[in-house]
Amino acid sequence: MQHLLSLFDITPSDLKTVLAVAQDLKSRLAKGDRPPILERRVLALLFEKPSLRTRVSFETGIAQLGGSSLFLGEDVGWGKRESASDFTLVLGQFVDAVVCRAKAHDRCEQLASFDALPVINGLTDLCHPCQAMADVLTLLEAFGDVKGRHLVFVGDGNNVAHSLALICAMLKMRFTLACPDGYEMNGDWLQRIAQRYPQASIERVSDAKSAASTADAIYTDVWTSMGQESEMAARRAAFAQYQVNAELMAAAPSHTRVLHCLPAVRGEEITDDVIDSPQSDVIVQAGNRMHAQKGLLVWMLNRQWIDSNVSA
Ligand code: CP
Ligand code: NVA
């Protein structure tokens, strides 16, 4: 069964197909065309953490494709009311796929382990694959092609950074993380990328300005992710020199785009003048969550439609 727990579950060639479907559906939507490719399919959203973009983009995306969704919060008692297998096997009787936002990545893995229904990772502590797909879609729109482009992530080596590093490896982009000591990406994750994609260009530096000087895109995310609130003061101190501000942007080429997965803590990891500048694509990027995920849903649930309608 096809799951998307991380971008390790998809090949570069299939990723390109998903992105091509996303672009196709985005341009159809701009003309008012909402093809019912997933008519009467039902998507569950099982969320343990707050969300605006992920929830709304999946719910609207499947609705535009002729399907429907249901949001499952705390009250369904995932991991509390009954065994994981009873929960998942029952859910699989009712819905066609589930998007899971979990505090711990292994909770999503457990859900997928029963092969009762396709599981899509809607963010865990380890990675955020749907975010990275939308980010690449945004860069494709900005640059036409992403191969050889340099993405510089200024901030924490977190879930978002992990998926970006991997997607850059898949699409032959350069990835640099500029972060303070102690906030690097997970070593096992990096090893897995190196094994799967030996040619990957992934670097970690502590000097954000030197990395910015060759950046095609500068990306940042919050210094304190959901669930890390008790570390907020220490993180503020550690990341103080890693703000994406006018001074950092002055070190970057004039064509450099600015990305942020949102929600942002304005004035912390990024300043108002930069996030609101003409170089910033953050709003388009957030909108692309829906288009990228529509591509993913069609690829997971109706590949036949792709074979007869889209050339990657
Ligand atoms: N970027 C993102 O995943 O946003 P939400 O937490 O609002 O879903
Ligand atoms: N790194 C952030 C991303 C939010 C979309 C978090 O996990 O809270």
XYZ file of C-alpha atoms and ligand atoms in Angstrom:
328
model
C 0.000 0.000 0.000
C 1.246 3.479 -0.866
C 1.849 5.687 2.189
C 3.615 9.038 2.430
C 5.202 9.000 5.871
C 8.180 10.848 4.473
C 9.608 11.678 1.063
C 11.585 8.425 1.299
C 8.270 6.784 0.300
C 8.309 8.328 -3.184
C 10.843 8.235 -6.011
C 12.139 11.407 -7.689
C 10.302 10.391 -10.833
C 6.974 9.986 -8.977
C 7.592 13.264 -7.150
C 7.932 14.981 -10.521
C 4.642 13.393 -11.592
C 2.925 14.704 -8.432
C 4.288 18.185 -9.150
C 3.175 18.014 -12.776
C -0.351 17.019 -11.701
C -0.309 19.853 -9.156
C 0.654 22.374 -11.841
C -1.970 20.989 -14.200
C -4.739 21.175 -11.567
C -3.623 24.650 -10.484
C -3.891 26.010 -14.010
C -7.251 24.268 -14.526
C -8.554 25.848 -11.310
C -7.460 29.296 -12.495
C -9.829 28.763 -15.451
C -12.642 27.635 -13.146
C -12.224 23.938 -13.929
C -12.540 21.594 -10.931
C -12.454 18.059 -12.380
C -14.109 15.469 -10.084
C -11.120 13.122 -10.137
C -11.715 11.880 -6.581
C -15.494 11.901 -6.628
C -17.004 10.488 -3.411
C -13.615 9.665 -1.951
C -13.349 10.478 1.752
C -10.222 11.773 3.465
C -9.826 11.728 7.251
C -7.618 14.236 9.034
C -6.294 12.920 12.317
C -4.581 15.806 14.097
C -2.867 15.945 17.490
C -1.508 19.473 16.975
C -2.986 22.770 15.774
C -3.081 23.600 12.055
C -4.433 26.173 9.633
C -2.701 25.512 6.299
C -2.468 21.707 6.383
C -6.020 21.169 7.543
C -7.712 23.712 5.294
C -5.653 22.879 2.211
C -6.407 19.153 2.447
C -10.099 19.755 3.174
C -10.580 22.224 0.322
C -8.329 20.263 -2.024
C -10.310 17.031 -1.771
C -13.606 18.946 -1.944
C -12.528 20.604 -5.214
C -11.764 17.141 -6.590
C -15.302 15.933 -5.815
C -14.518 14.171 -2.534
C -15.045 15.079 1.088
C -13.154 15.116 4.363
C -13.669 14.728 8.057
C -11.575 16.263 10.769
C -10.780 13.991 13.706
C -9.492 15.779 16.778
C -8.875 14.716 20.370
C -12.380 13.287 20.865
C -11.783 10.202 18.673
C -9.361 9.019 21.333
C -6.514 7.952 19.052
C -4.130 5.975 21.267
C -6.413 6.421 24.265
C -9.792 4.735 23.807
C -8.786 1.486 22.124
C -5.856 -0.412 20.683
C -3.990 1.061 17.733
C -4.958 -1.890 15.550
C -8.688 -1.695 16.351
C -8.613 2.050 15.747
C -6.825 1.823 12.413
C -8.630 -1.216 11.001
C -11.981 0.406 11.774
C -10.929 3.746 10.255
C -9.849 1.869 7.137
C -13.408 0.530 6.703
C -14.769 4.046 6.324
C -12.288 6.344 4.641
C -10.009 6.151 1.603
C -6.944 7.754 3.216
C -5.864 9.568 6.344
C -3.688 12.622 6.876
C -1.964 12.327 10.206
C -0.424 15.179 12.227
C 1.277 13.594 15.212
C 3.523 14.678 18.038
C 5.807 11.702 17.493
C 6.662 10.334 14.050
C 6.319 6.723 15.191
C 2.609 7.319 15.804
C 2.173 7.878 12.041
C 4.379 4.858 11.319
C 2.213 2.733 13.587
C -0.919 3.875 11.766
C 0.639 2.867 8.446
C 1.937 -0.450 9.783
C -1.511 -2.085 9.558
C -1.828 -1.247 5.835
C -5.502 -0.584 6.486
C -5.528 2.682 4.516
C -2.966 5.026 2.916
C -1.388 7.327 5.520
C -0.101 10.793 4.637
C 2.171 12.622 7.070
C 0.690 16.064 7.749
C 3.668 16.980 10.012
C 5.481 15.108 12.728
C 8.449 15.982 14.902
C 10.670 14.349 12.247
C 9.472 15.730 8.928
C 6.857 17.635 6.955
C 6.807 16.139 3.443
C 3.686 17.930 2.136
C 5.232 21.269 3.056
C 8.387 20.535 1.061
C 6.365 19.536 -2.011
C 4.526 22.874 -1.931
C 7.838 24.687 -1.426
C 9.360 23.091 -4.502
C 6.226 23.887 -6.498
C 6.735 27.524 -5.472
C 10.380 27.442 -6.579
C 9.389 25.839 -9.888
C 7.032 28.756 -10.459
C 9.769 31.241 -9.574
C 12.612 29.678 -11.558
C 11.073 27.345 -14.168
C 13.483 24.572 -13.176
C 14.972 23.844 -9.760
C 17.932 21.623 -10.675
C 21.183 23.191 -9.421
C 19.392 25.894 -7.428
C 20.693 26.650 -3.931
C 18.225 26.598 -1.030
C 19.577 28.092 2.192
C 17.624 27.313 5.354
C 18.443 29.729 8.151
C 17.331 28.356 11.506
C 16.628 25.144 13.343
C 17.488 21.759 11.795
C 13.861 20.742 12.387
C 11.064 18.777 10.691
C 10.735 21.312 7.862
C 14.510 21.429 7.293
C 14.618 17.615 7.168
C 12.043 17.384 4.384
C 13.656 20.232 2.466
C 17.104 18.644 2.631
C 15.636 15.413 1.298
C 13.598 16.991 -1.493
C 16.665 18.982 -2.573
C 18.613 15.727 -2.809
C 15.797 14.195 -4.862
C 15.689 17.105 -7.304
C 19.464 17.715 -7.482
C 19.340 21.029 -5.659
C 21.957 22.313 -3.189
C 20.805 22.571 0.421
C 22.592 24.509 3.150
C 21.481 24.768 6.756
C 22.826 27.803 8.612
C 22.329 27.171 12.321
C 24.023 27.541 15.694
C 25.853 24.571 17.229
C 23.487 22.077 18.799
C 20.635 22.710 16.332
C 21.869 20.658 13.360
C 19.678 18.149 11.530
C 19.234 14.599 12.818
C 22.305 12.476 11.976
C 20.332 9.313 11.144
C 18.153 11.277 8.756
C 21.196 12.706 6.979
C 22.730 9.256 6.742
C 19.574 7.891 5.153
C 19.649 10.696 2.579
C 23.312 10.014 1.808
C 22.603 6.306 1.349
C 19.641 6.851 -0.969
C 21.070 9.881 -2.793
C 24.890 9.645 -2.700
C 25.266 12.739 -4.937
C 23.227 14.928 -2.546
C 24.700 18.344 -1.813
C 23.820 19.044 1.818
C 25.925 21.310 3.965
C 25.742 22.804 7.431
C 27.381 26.152 8.182
C 27.290 28.536 11.102
C 27.712 31.712 9.030
C 24.319 32.588 7.550
C 25.672 35.521 5.522
C 28.207 33.510 3.574
C 25.544 30.902 2.759
C 23.144 33.666 1.698
C 25.642 35.030 -0.819
C 24.915 32.136 -3.220
C 21.274 31.519 -2.280
C 18.519 31.285 -4.855
C 16.065 30.995 -1.968
C 16.372 31.759 1.723
C 13.975 29.787 3.889
C 13.252 30.073 7.564
C 10.887 28.606 10.142
C 10.138 29.270 13.794
C 12.977 28.839 16.266
C 10.644 26.998 18.660
C 8.459 24.353 17.064
C 5.172 23.041 18.439
C 5.939 20.948 21.509
C 9.243 22.711 22.293
C 7.714 25.640 24.189
C 9.708 24.907 27.364
C 12.937 25.598 25.390
C 11.783 28.961 24.066
C 14.131 31.193 26.082
C 17.208 29.098 25.308
C 16.284 28.981 21.638
C 15.760 32.741 21.431
C 19.275 33.227 22.758
C 20.832 30.576 20.514
C 19.196 31.838 17.298
C 19.604 35.586 17.915
C 22.187 35.857 15.097
C 20.048 33.802 12.697
C 17.249 36.232 11.915
C 16.255 36.680 8.276
C 16.371 40.474 8.110
C 17.427 43.267 5.749
C 21.067 42.826 6.691
C 21.043 39.145 5.724
C 19.115 39.875 2.531
C 21.730 42.484 1.592
C 24.265 39.632 1.511
C 22.103 37.649 -0.954
C 21.767 38.106 -4.726
C 18.897 40.369 -5.809
C 17.025 37.450 -7.437
C 16.887 35.490 -4.145
C 13.370 34.467 -3.086
C 12.232 34.321 0.547
C 10.212 31.367 1.838
C 8.658 30.479 5.205
C 6.314 27.555 5.902
C 4.230 29.737 8.275
C 3.028 30.388 10.893
C 5.814 32.926 11.472
C 6.850 34.685 14.637
C 7.423 38.081 13.028
C 10.284 39.949 14.633
C 11.892 36.705 15.748
C 13.120 34.444 12.912
C 12.063 36.949 10.222
C 11.372 40.677 10.149
C 8.221 42.316 8.775
C 10.132 44.179 6.060
C 11.557 40.921 4.650
C 8.465 38.706 4.921
C 6.353 41.465 3.335
C 8.935 42.386 0.673
C 8.531 41.796 -3.072
C 11.175 39.040 -2.747
C 8.887 37.052 -0.439
C 6.693 34.257 -1.813
C 5.245 33.111 1.507
C 1.573 33.648 0.663
C 1.802 31.930 -2.720
C 3.803 29.193 -0.977
C 1.002 28.644 1.550
C -1.557 28.557 -1.288
C 0.557 25.956 -3.041
C -0.015 23.573 -0.153
C -3.420 22.843 -1.643
C -2.210 22.441 -5.222
C 0.703 20.156 -4.285
C -1.533 18.017 -2.068
C -4.156 17.706 -4.804
C -1.380 16.288 -6.983
C -0.425 13.904 -4.195
C -4.001 12.754 -3.535
C -4.643 12.056 -7.206
C -1.329 10.169 -7.441
C -2.216 8.082 -4.391
C -5.899 7.461 -5.097
C -6.439 7.658 -8.871
C -3.234 7.006 -10.801
C -5.278 5.904 -13.779
C -6.458 9.471 -14.271
C -2.833 10.640 -14.416
C -1.896 8.013 -16.988
C -4.591 9.216 -19.346
C -4.481 12.965 -18.620
C -1.053 14.241 -17.609
C 2.397 13.961 -19.142
C 5.066 14.452 -16.456
N 2.889 25.172 7.424
C 1.964 24.457 8.091
O 1.998 23.242 8.138
O 1.005 25.218 8.691
P -0.115 24.678 9.687
O 0.596 24.289 10.969
O -1.024 25.861 9.893
O -0.799 23.517 9.079
N 8.609 23.539 12.663
C 7.244 23.968 12.864
C 6.500 23.891 11.575
C 5.063 24.328 11.645
C 4.358 24.226 10.342
C 6.590 23.126 13.936
O 6.777 21.892 13.930
O 5.915 23.672 14.813
